[in-house]
JSON list of C-alpha atoms in Angstrom, two decimals:
[
{"chain": "A", "resi": 137, "resn": "MET", "atom": "CA", "xyz": [-143.59, -121.90, -4.62]},
{"chain": "A", "resi": 138, "resn": "THR", "atom": "CA", "xyz": [-142.66, -118.33, -5.51]},
{"chain": "A", "resi": 139, "resn": "HIS", "atom": "CA", "xyz": [-139.61, -117.25, -7.38]},
{"chain": "A", "resi": 140, "resn": "SER", "atom": "CA", "xyz": [-137.77, -114.21, -6.19]},
{"chain": "A", "resi": 141, "resn": "ALA", "atom": "CA", "xyz": [-136.05, -111.77, -8.49]},
{"chain": "A", "resi": 142, "resn": "PRO", "atom": "CA", "xyz": [-132.24, -111.79, -8.56]},
{"chain": "A", "resi": 143, "resn": "PRO", "atom": "CA", "xyz": [-130.68, -109.29, -6.20]},
{"chain": "A", "resi": 144, "resn": "PRO", "atom": "CA", "xyz": [-130.13, -105.81, -7.70]},
{"chain": "A", "resi": 145, "resn": "VAL", "atom": "CA", "xyz": [-126.42, -105.99, -6.86]},
{"chain": "A", "resi": 146, "resn": "ARG", "atom": "CA", "xyz": [-125.94, -108.67, -9.48]},
{"chain": "A", "resi": 147, "resn": "THR", "atom": "CA", "xyz": [-127.62, -106.52, -12.20]},
{"chain": "A", "resi": 148, "resn": "THR", "atom": "CA", "xyz": [-125.55, -103.51, -11.18]},
{"chain": "A", "resi": 149, "resn": "HIS", "atom": "CA", "xyz": [-122.43, -105.65, -11.32]},
{"chain": "A", "resi": 150, "resn": "ARG", "atom": "CA", "xyz": [-123.19, -106.62, -14.93]},
{"chain": "A", "resi": 151, "resn": "ARG", "atom": "CA", "xyz": [-123.70, -102.99, -15.91]},
{"chain": "A", "resi": 152, "resn": "ARG", "atom": "CA", "xyz": [-120.42, -101.98, -14.31]},
{"chain": "A", "resi": 153, "resn": "GLY", "atom": "CA", "xyz": [-118.70, -104.76, -16.20]},
{"chain": "A", "resi": 154, "resn": "ALA", "atom": "CA", "xyz": [-120.25, -103.61, -19.48]},
{"chain": "A", "resi": 155, "resn": "TRP", "atom": "CA", "xyz": [-119.19, -99.99, -18.91]},
{"chain": "A", "resi": 156, "resn": "TRP", "atom": "CA", "xyz": [-115.71, -101.06, -17.90]},
{"chain": "A", "resi": 157, "resn": "LEU", "atom": "CA", "xyz": [-115.39, -103.19, -21.03]},
{"chain": "A", "resi": 158, "resn": "ALA", "atom": "CA", "xyz": [-116.69, -100.34, -23.22]},
{"chain": "A", "resi": 159, "resn": "ALA", "atom": "CA", "xyz": [-114.16, -97.95, -21.63]},
{"chain": "A", "resi": 160, "resn": "VAL", "atom": "CA", "xyz": [-111.30, -100.38, -22.27]},
{"chain": "A", "resi": 161, "resn": "ILE", "atom": "CA", "xyz": [-112.36, -100.88, -25.90]},
{"chain": "A", "resi": 162, "resn": "ALA", "atom": "CA", "xyz": [-112.72, -97.12, -26.47]},
{"chain": "A", "resi": 163, "resn": "SER", "atom": "CA", "xyz": [-109.31, -96.45, -24.89]},
{"chain": "A", "resi": 164, "resn": "ALA", "atom": "CA", "xyz": [-107.70, -99.14, -27.04]},
{"chain": "A", "resi": 165, "resn": "GLY", "atom": "CA", "xyz": [-109.29, -97.59, -30.12]},
{"chain": "A", "resi": 166, "resn": "VAL", "atom": "CA", "xyz": [-107.93, -94.12, -29.29]},
{"chain": "A", "resi": 167, "resn": "ILE", "atom": "CA", "xyz": [-104.47, -95.51, -28.59]},
{"chain": "A", "resi": 168, "resn": "THR", "atom": "CA", "xyz": [-104.53, -97.43, -31.89]},
{"chain": "A", "resi": 169, "resn": "ILE", "atom": "CA", "xyz": [-105.53, -94.33, -33.86]},
{"chain": "A", "resi": 170, "resn": "VAL", "atom": "CA", "xyz": [-102.83, -92.18, -32.22]},
{"chain": "A", "resi": 171, "resn": "ALA", "atom": "CA", "xyz": [-100.18, -94.86, -32.74]},
{"chain": "A", "resi": 172, "resn": "THR", "atom": "CA", "xyz": [-101.19, -95.28, -36.38]},
{"chain": "A", "resi": 173, "resn": "MET", "atom": "CA", "xyz": [-100.95, -91.55, -37.00]},
{"chain": "A", "resi": 174, "resn": "LEU", "atom": "CA", "xyz": [-97.49, -91.47, -35.43]},
{"chain": "A", "resi": 175, "resn": "VAL", "atom": "CA", "xyz": [-96.27, -94.46, -37.40]},
{"chain": "A", "resi": 176, "resn": "VAL", "atom": "CA", "xyz": [-97.66, -93.23, -40.71]},
{"chain": "A", "resi": 177, "resn": "GLY", "atom": "CA", "xyz": [-96.38, -89.72, -40.01]},
{"chain": "A", "resi": 178, "resn": "GLN", "atom": "CA", "xyz": [-99.67, -87.94, -40.54]},
{"chain": "A", "resi": 179, "resn": "ARG", "atom": "CA", "xyz": [-100.14, -84.56, -38.98]},
{"chain": "A", "resi": 180, "resn": "PRO", "atom": "CA", "xyz": [-103.84, -84.25, -38.10]},
{"chain": "A", "resi": 181, "resn": "TRP", "atom": "CA", "xyz": [-103.54, -80.48, -37.73]},
{"chain": "A", "resi": 182, "resn": "LEU", "atom": "CA", "xyz": [-102.56, -80.19, -41.40]},
{"chain": "A", "resi": 183, "resn": "HIS", "atom": "CA", "xyz": [-105.12, -80.09, -44.16]},
{"chain": "A", "resi": 184, "resn": "THR", "atom": "CA", "xyz": [-104.50, -81.00, -47.78]},
{"chain": "A", "resi": 185, "resn": "ASN", "atom": "CA", "xyz": [-105.04, -77.91, -49.86]},
{"chain": "A", "resi": 186, "resn": "VAL", "atom": "CA", "xyz": [-103.54, -78.94, -53.19]},
{"chain": "A", "resi": 187, "resn": "THR", "atom": "CA", "xyz": [-103.11, -82.36, -54.77]},
{"chain": "A", "resi": 188, "resn": "ILE", "atom": "CA", "xyz": [-100.79, -82.68, -57.74]},
{"chain": "A", "resi": 189, "resn": "PRO", "atom": "CA", "xyz": [-100.72, -85.93, -59.73]},
{"chain": "A", "resi": 190, "resn": "LEU", "atom": "CA", "xyz": [-97.63, -86.45, -61.90]},
{"chain": "A", "resi": 191, "resn": "SER", "atom": "CA", "xyz": [-96.66, -89.12, -64.40]},
{"chain": "A", "resi": 192, "resn": "TYR", "atom": "CA", "xyz": [-94.07, -89.67, -67.09]},
{"chain": "A", "resi": 193, "resn": "VAL", "atom": "CA", "xyz": [-92.73, -92.29, -69.45]},
{"chain": "A", "resi": 194, "resn": "GLY", "atom": "CA", "xyz": [-89.14, -93.21, -68.63]},
{"chain": "A", "resi": 195, "resn": "GLU", "atom": "CA", "xyz": [-86.35, -94.21, -70.99]},
{"chain": "A", "resi": 196, "resn": "ASP", "atom": "CA", "xyz": [-87.28, -97.83, -70.27]},
{"chain": "A", "resi": 197, "resn": "GLY", "atom": "CA", "xyz": [-90.78, -97.27, -71.72]},
{"chain": "A", "resi": 198, "resn": "LYS", "atom": "CA", "xyz": [-92.49, -97.71, -68.35]},
{"chain": "A", "resi": 199, "resn": "THR", "atom": "CA", "xyz": [-94.94, -95.18, -67.00]},
{"chain": "A", "resi": 200, "resn": "TYR", "atom": "CA", "xyz": [-94.09, -93.84, -63.56]},
{"chain": "A", "resi": 201, "resn": "PHE", "atom": "CA", "xyz": [-96.53, -91.92, -61.39]},
{"chain": "A", "resi": 202, "resn": "CYS", "atom": "CA", "xyz": [-96.74, -90.06, -58.10]},
{"chain": "A", "resi": 203, "resn": "THR", "atom": "CA", "xyz": [-99.16, -87.85, -56.26]},
{"chain": "A", "resi": 204, "resn": "TYR", "atom": "CA", "xyz": [-98.15, -85.04, -53.95]},
{"chain": "A", "resi": 205, "resn": "ASP", "atom": "CA", "xyz": [-100.36, -83.51, -51.29]},
{"chain": "A", "resi": 206, "resn": "TYR", "atom": "CA", "xyz": [-99.50, -79.95, -50.28]},
{"chain": "A", "resi": 207, "resn": "ARG", "atom": "CA", "xyz": [-100.71, -79.00, -46.83]},
{"chain": "A", "resi": 208, "resn": "THR", "atom": "CA", "xyz": [-101.01, -76.06, -44.50]},
{"chain": "A", "resi": 209, "resn": "SER", "atom": "CA", "xyz": [-102.21, -75.70, -40.93]},
{"chain": "A", "resi": 210, "resn": "ASP", "atom": "CA", "xyz": [-105.30, -73.92, -39.67]},
{"chain": "A", "resi": 211, "resn": "ARG", "atom": "CA", "xyz": [-102.97, -71.43, -37.98]},
{"chain": "A", "resi": 212, "resn": "LEU", "atom": "CA", "xyz": [-101.38, -70.38, -41.28]},
{"chain": "A", "resi": 213, "resn": "PRO", "atom": "CA", "xyz": [-103.89, -71.45, -43.94]},
{"chain": "A", "resi": 214, "resn": "MET", "atom": "CA", "xyz": [-103.30, -71.32, -47.65]},
{"chain": "A", "resi": 215, "resn": "PRO", "atom": "CA", "xyz": [-105.50, -68.65, -49.23]},
{"chain": "A", "resi": 216, "resn": "THR", "atom": "CA", "xyz": [-108.41, -70.20, -51.11]},
{"chain": "A", "resi": 217, "resn": "SER", "atom": "CA", "xyz": [-107.42, -68.38, -54.29]},
{"chain": "A", "resi": 218, "resn": "VAL", "atom": "CA", "xyz": [-103.95, -69.98, -54.21]},
{"chain": "A", "resi": 219, "resn": "ALA", "atom": "CA", "xyz": [-105.37, -73.47, -53.59]},
{"chain": "A", "resi": 220, "resn": "ASP", "atom": "CA", "xyz": [-108.01, -73.04, -56.31]},
{"chain": "A", "resi": 221, "resn": "ASN", "atom": "CA", "xyz": [-105.39, -71.80, -58.79]},
{"chain": "A", "resi": 222, "resn": "MET", "atom": "CA", "xyz": [-103.00, -74.70, -58.09]},
{"chain": "A", "resi": 223, "resn": "ASN", "atom": "CA", "xyz": [-105.74, -77.35, -58.15]},
{"chain": "A", "resi": 224, "resn": "ALA", "atom": "CA", "xyz": [-107.13, -75.99, -61.43]},
{"chain": "A", "resi": 225, "resn": "ARG", "atom": "CA", "xyz": [-103.79, -76.16, -63.28]},
{"chain": "A", "resi": 226, "resn": "ASP", "atom": "CA", "xyz": [-103.19, -78.80, -65.91]},
{"chain": "A", "resi": 227, "resn": "TRP", "atom": "CA", "xyz": [-100.36, -80.90, -64.48]},
{"chain": "A", "resi": 228, "resn": "SER", "atom": "CA", "xyz": [-100.55, -83.59, -67.19]},
{"chain": "A", "resi": 229, "resn": "GLN", "atom": "CA", "xyz": [-97.21, -82.72, -68.84]},
{"chain": "A", "resi": 230, "resn": "THR", "atom": "CA", "xyz": [-95.39, -81.58, -65.70]},
{"chain": "A", "resi": 231, "resn": "GLY", "atom": "CA", "xyz": [-94.24, -85.05, -64.65]},
{"chain": "A", "resi": 232, "resn": "GLN", "atom": "CA", "xyz": [-92.50, -85.54, -68.00]},
{"chain": "A", "resi": 233, "resn": "LEU", "atom": "CA", "xyz": [-90.86, -82.10, -67.74]},
{"chain": "A", "resi": 234, "resn": "ILE", "atom": "CA", "xyz": [-89.66, -82.84, -64.20]},
{"chain": "A", "resi": 235, "resn": "TYR", "atom": "CA", "xyz": [-88.27, -86.21, -65.31]},
{"chain": "A", "resi": 236, "resn": "GLU", "atom": "CA", "xyz": [-86.41, -84.72, -68.29]},
{"chain": "A", "resi": 237, "resn": "TRP", "atom": "CA", "xyz": [-84.97, -81.92, -66.15]},
{"chain": "A", "resi": 238, "resn": "ALA", "atom": "CA", "xyz": [-83.90, -84.36, -63.42]},
{"chain": "A", "resi": 239, "resn": "LYS", "atom": "CA", "xyz": [-82.18, -86.60, -66.01]},
{"chain": "A", "resi": 240, "resn": "THR", "atom": "CA", "xyz": [-80.19, -83.67, -67.42]},
{"chain": "A", "resi": 241, "resn": "HIS", "atom": "CA", "xyz": [-79.48, -82.06, -64.01]},
{"chain": "A", "resi": 242, "resn": "PRO", "atom": "CA", "xyz": [-78.57, -84.93, -61.66]},
{"chain": "A", "resi": 243, "resn": "ALA", "atom": "CA", "xyz": [-77.93, -83.82, -58.11]},
{"chain": "A", "resi": 244, "resn": "GLU", "atom": "CA", "xyz": [-74.28, -83.90, -57.17]},
{"chain": "A", "resi": 245, "resn": "SER", "atom": "CA", "xyz": [-74.90, -84.09, -53.45]},
{"chain": "A", "resi": 246, "resn": "TRP", "atom": "CA", "xyz": [-77.33, -85.84, -51.11]},
{"chain": "A", "resi": 247, "resn": "THR", "atom": "CA", "xyz": [-75.68, -89.14, -51.90]},
{"chain": "A", "resi": 248, "resn": "THR", "atom": "CA", "xyz": [-74.93, -91.78, -49.31]},
{"chain": "A", "resi": 249, "resn": "GLN", "atom": "CA", "xyz": [-71.31, -92.12, -50.48]},
{"chain": "A", "resi": 250, "resn": "ASP", "atom": "CA", "xyz": [-69.38, -90.25, -53.14]},
{"chain": "A", "resi": 251, "resn": "ASP", "atom": "CA", "xyz": [-68.30, -93.46, -54.88]},
{"chain": "A", "resi": 252, "resn": "ILE", "atom": "CA", "xyz": [-71.87, -94.78, -55.35]},
{"chain": "A", "resi": 253, "resn": "PRO", "atom": "CA", "xyz": [-73.16, -94.14, -58.88]},
{"chain": "A", "resi": 254, "resn": "ALA", "atom": "CA", "xyz": [-76.49, -92.33, -59.22]},
{"chain": "A", "resi": 255, "resn": "ASP", "atom": "CA", "xyz": [-78.24, -95.41, -60.63]},
{"chain": "A", "resi": 256, "resn": "ASP", "atom": "CA", "xyz": [-77.26, -97.57, -57.64]},
{"chain": "A", "resi": 257, "resn": "PRO", "atom": "CA", "xyz": [-80.33, -98.32, -55.47]},
{"chain": "A", "resi": 258, "resn": "ARG", "atom": "CA", "xyz": [-78.39, -97.14, -52.39]},
{"chain": "A", "resi": 259, "resn": "SER", "atom": "CA", "xyz": [-77.81, -93.69, -53.88]},
{"chain": "A", "resi": 260, "resn": "THR", "atom": "CA", "xyz": [-79.98, -90.80, -52.75]},
{"chain": "A", "resi": 261, "resn": "ARG", "atom": "CA", "xyz": [-79.13, -88.76, -55.82]},
{"chain": "A", "resi": 262, "resn": "PRO", "atom": "CA", "xyz": [-82.31, -89.77, -57.72]},
{"chain": "A", "resi": 263, "resn": "ASP", "atom": "CA", "xyz": [-84.39, -88.48, -54.80]},
{"chain": "A", "resi": 264, "resn": "ALA", "atom": "CA", "xyz": [-82.38, -85.26, -54.72]},
{"chain": "A", "resi": 265, "resn": "SER", "atom": "CA", "xyz": [-82.56, -84.84, -58.50]},
{"chain": "A", "resi": 266, "resn": "TRP", "atom": "CA", "xyz": [-86.33, -85.32, -58.47]},
{"chain": "A", "resi": 267, "resn": "ALA", "atom": "CA", "xyz": [-86.73, -82.84, -55.57]},
{"chain": "A", "resi": 268, "resn": "LEU", "atom": "CA", "xyz": [-84.63, -80.21, -57.36]},
{"chain": "A", "resi": 269, "resn": "ALA", "atom": "CA", "xyz": [-86.64, -80.68, -60.55]},
{"chain": "A", "resi": 270, "resn": "MET", "atom": "CA", "xyz": [-89.91, -80.33, -58.66]},
{"chain": "A", "resi": 271, "resn": "ASP", "atom": "CA", "xyz": [-88.65, -77.01, -57.31]},
{"chain": "A", "resi": 272, "resn": "GLU", "atom": "CA", "xyz": [-88.18, -75.90, -60.92]},
{"chain": "A", "resi": 273, "resn": "TYR", "atom": "CA", "xyz": [-91.68, -76.85, -62.11]},
{"chain": "A", "resi": 274, "resn": "ILE", "atom": "CA", "xyz": [-94.00, -76.65, -59.11]},
{"chain": "A", "resi": 275, "resn": "ASP", "atom": "CA", "xyz": [-94.08, -73.08, -57.95]},
{"chain": "A", "resi": 276, "resn": "PHE", "atom": "CA", "xyz": [-96.74, -71.76, -55.60]},
{"chain": "A", "resi": 277, "resn": "PRO", "atom": "CA", "xyz": [-97.72, -68.11, -55.73]},
{"chain": "A", "resi": 278, "resn": "PRO", "atom": "CA", "xyz": [-96.28, -66.34, -52.69]},
{"chain": "A", "resi": 279, "resn": "TRP", "atom": "CA", "xyz": [-98.50, -65.60, -49.71]},
{"chain": "A", "resi": 280, "resn": "GLN", "atom": "CA", "xyz": [-97.96, -64.49, -46.16]},
{"chain": "A", "resi": 281, "resn": "ILE", "atom": "CA", "xyz": [-100.24, -64.69, -43.15]},
{"chain": "A", "resi": 282, "resn": "GLU", "atom": "CA", "xyz": [-99.95, -61.87, -40.63]},
{"chain": "A", "resi": 283, "resn": "THR", "atom": "CA", "xyz": [-99.48, -63.20, -37.09]},
{"chain": "A", "resi": 284, "resn": "GLU", "atom": "CA", "xyz": [-98.44, -61.69, -33.79]},
{"chain": "A", "resi": 285, "resn": "HIS", "atom": "CA", "xyz": [-94.84, -62.54, -34.76]},
{"chain": "A", "resi": 286, "resn": "GLY", "atom": "CA", "xyz": [-95.03, -60.88, -38.19]},
{"chain": "A", "resi": 287, "resn": "SER", "atom": "CA", "xyz": [-95.57, -62.42, -41.60]},
{"chain": "A", "resi": 288, "resn": "GLU", "atom": "CA", "xyz": [-95.36, -66.19, -41.72]},
{"chain": "A", "resi": 289, "resn": "TYR", "atom": "CA", "xyz": [-95.73, -68.95, -44.29]},
{"chain": "A", "resi": 290, "resn": "GLU", "atom": "CA", "xyz": [-95.99, -72.72, -43.93]},
{"chain": "A", "resi": 291, "resn": "LEU", "atom": "CA", "xyz": [-96.29, -75.35, -46.63]},
{"chain": "A", "resi": 292, "resn": "TRP", "atom": "CA", "xyz": [-95.59, -79.07, -46.37]},
{"chain": "A", "resi": 293, "resn": "HIS", "atom": "CA", "xyz": [-95.69, -81.60, -49.14]},
{"chain": "A", "resi": 294, "resn": "GLU", "atom": "CA", "xyz": [-95.85, -85.33, -48.94]},
{"chain": "A", "resi": 295, "resn": "VAL", "atom": "CA", "xyz": [-95.74, -87.98, -51.62]},
{"chain": "A", "resi": 296, "resn": "ARG", "atom": "CA", "xyz": [-98.47, -90.57, -51.36]},
{"chain": "A", "resi": 297, "resn": "PRO", "atom": "CA", "xyz": [-97.52, -94.18, -50.66]},
{"chain": "A", "resi": 298, "resn": "GLY", "atom": "CA", "xyz": [-97.08, -96.28, -53.79]},
{"chain": "A", "resi": 299, "resn": "SER", "atom": "CA", "xyz": [-95.66, -93.42, -55.85]},
{"chain": "A", "resi": 300, "resn": "THR", "atom": "CA", "xyz": [-92.94, -94.47, -58.29]},
{"chain": "A", "resi": 301, "resn": "CYS", "atom": "CA", "xyz": [-91.65, -91.22, -59.85]},
{"chain": "A", "resi": 302, "resn": "VAL", "atom": "CA", "xyz": [-88.17, -91.44, -58.36]},
{"chain": "A", "resi": 303, "resn": "ASP", "atom": "CA", "xyz": [-87.84, -95.08, -59.46]},
{"chain": "A", "resi": 304, "resn": "GLY", "atom": "CA", "xyz": [-87.53, -94.06, -63.12]},
{"chain": "A", "resi": 305, "resn": "LEU", "atom": "CA", "xyz": [-84.38, -92.08, -62.31]},
{"chain": "A", "resi": 306, "resn": "ARG", "atom": "CA", "xyz": [-82.49, -95.07, -60.91]}
]
């Protein structure tokens, strides 16, 4: 009695099934990555050039911290000298300075309602006060990139998840 080999169609069918399954898994992976980037709000065309960690001790004795990533695009990159200068700075006291300034210069606008006090969790004034104070203490040297439309400049900043700096102003 001789045994015959299985027909080649069956083997080909298994290979097609394996390729189809691999294609579905790869497509699902790409869709998941794109969806995650959209949900998290990341911009893959932006590159972190400068990272600034800040911390301070609030009036309540707690230490608050936050980290900001400053980013530019490949189209309008931050000059290396600017990034190196900003990354080399000692930011260790800056968080405390920003906090003190924000406490003494509370924002009068950017609030959800005029009758909500600044220390109410629904108020946006602590966020606004912190942002205004950051503008006072975090100053990038000016730069312009020449493009076909003239001189341009782009800079985005984003606070990392888990940062608590604004919480100390509430």
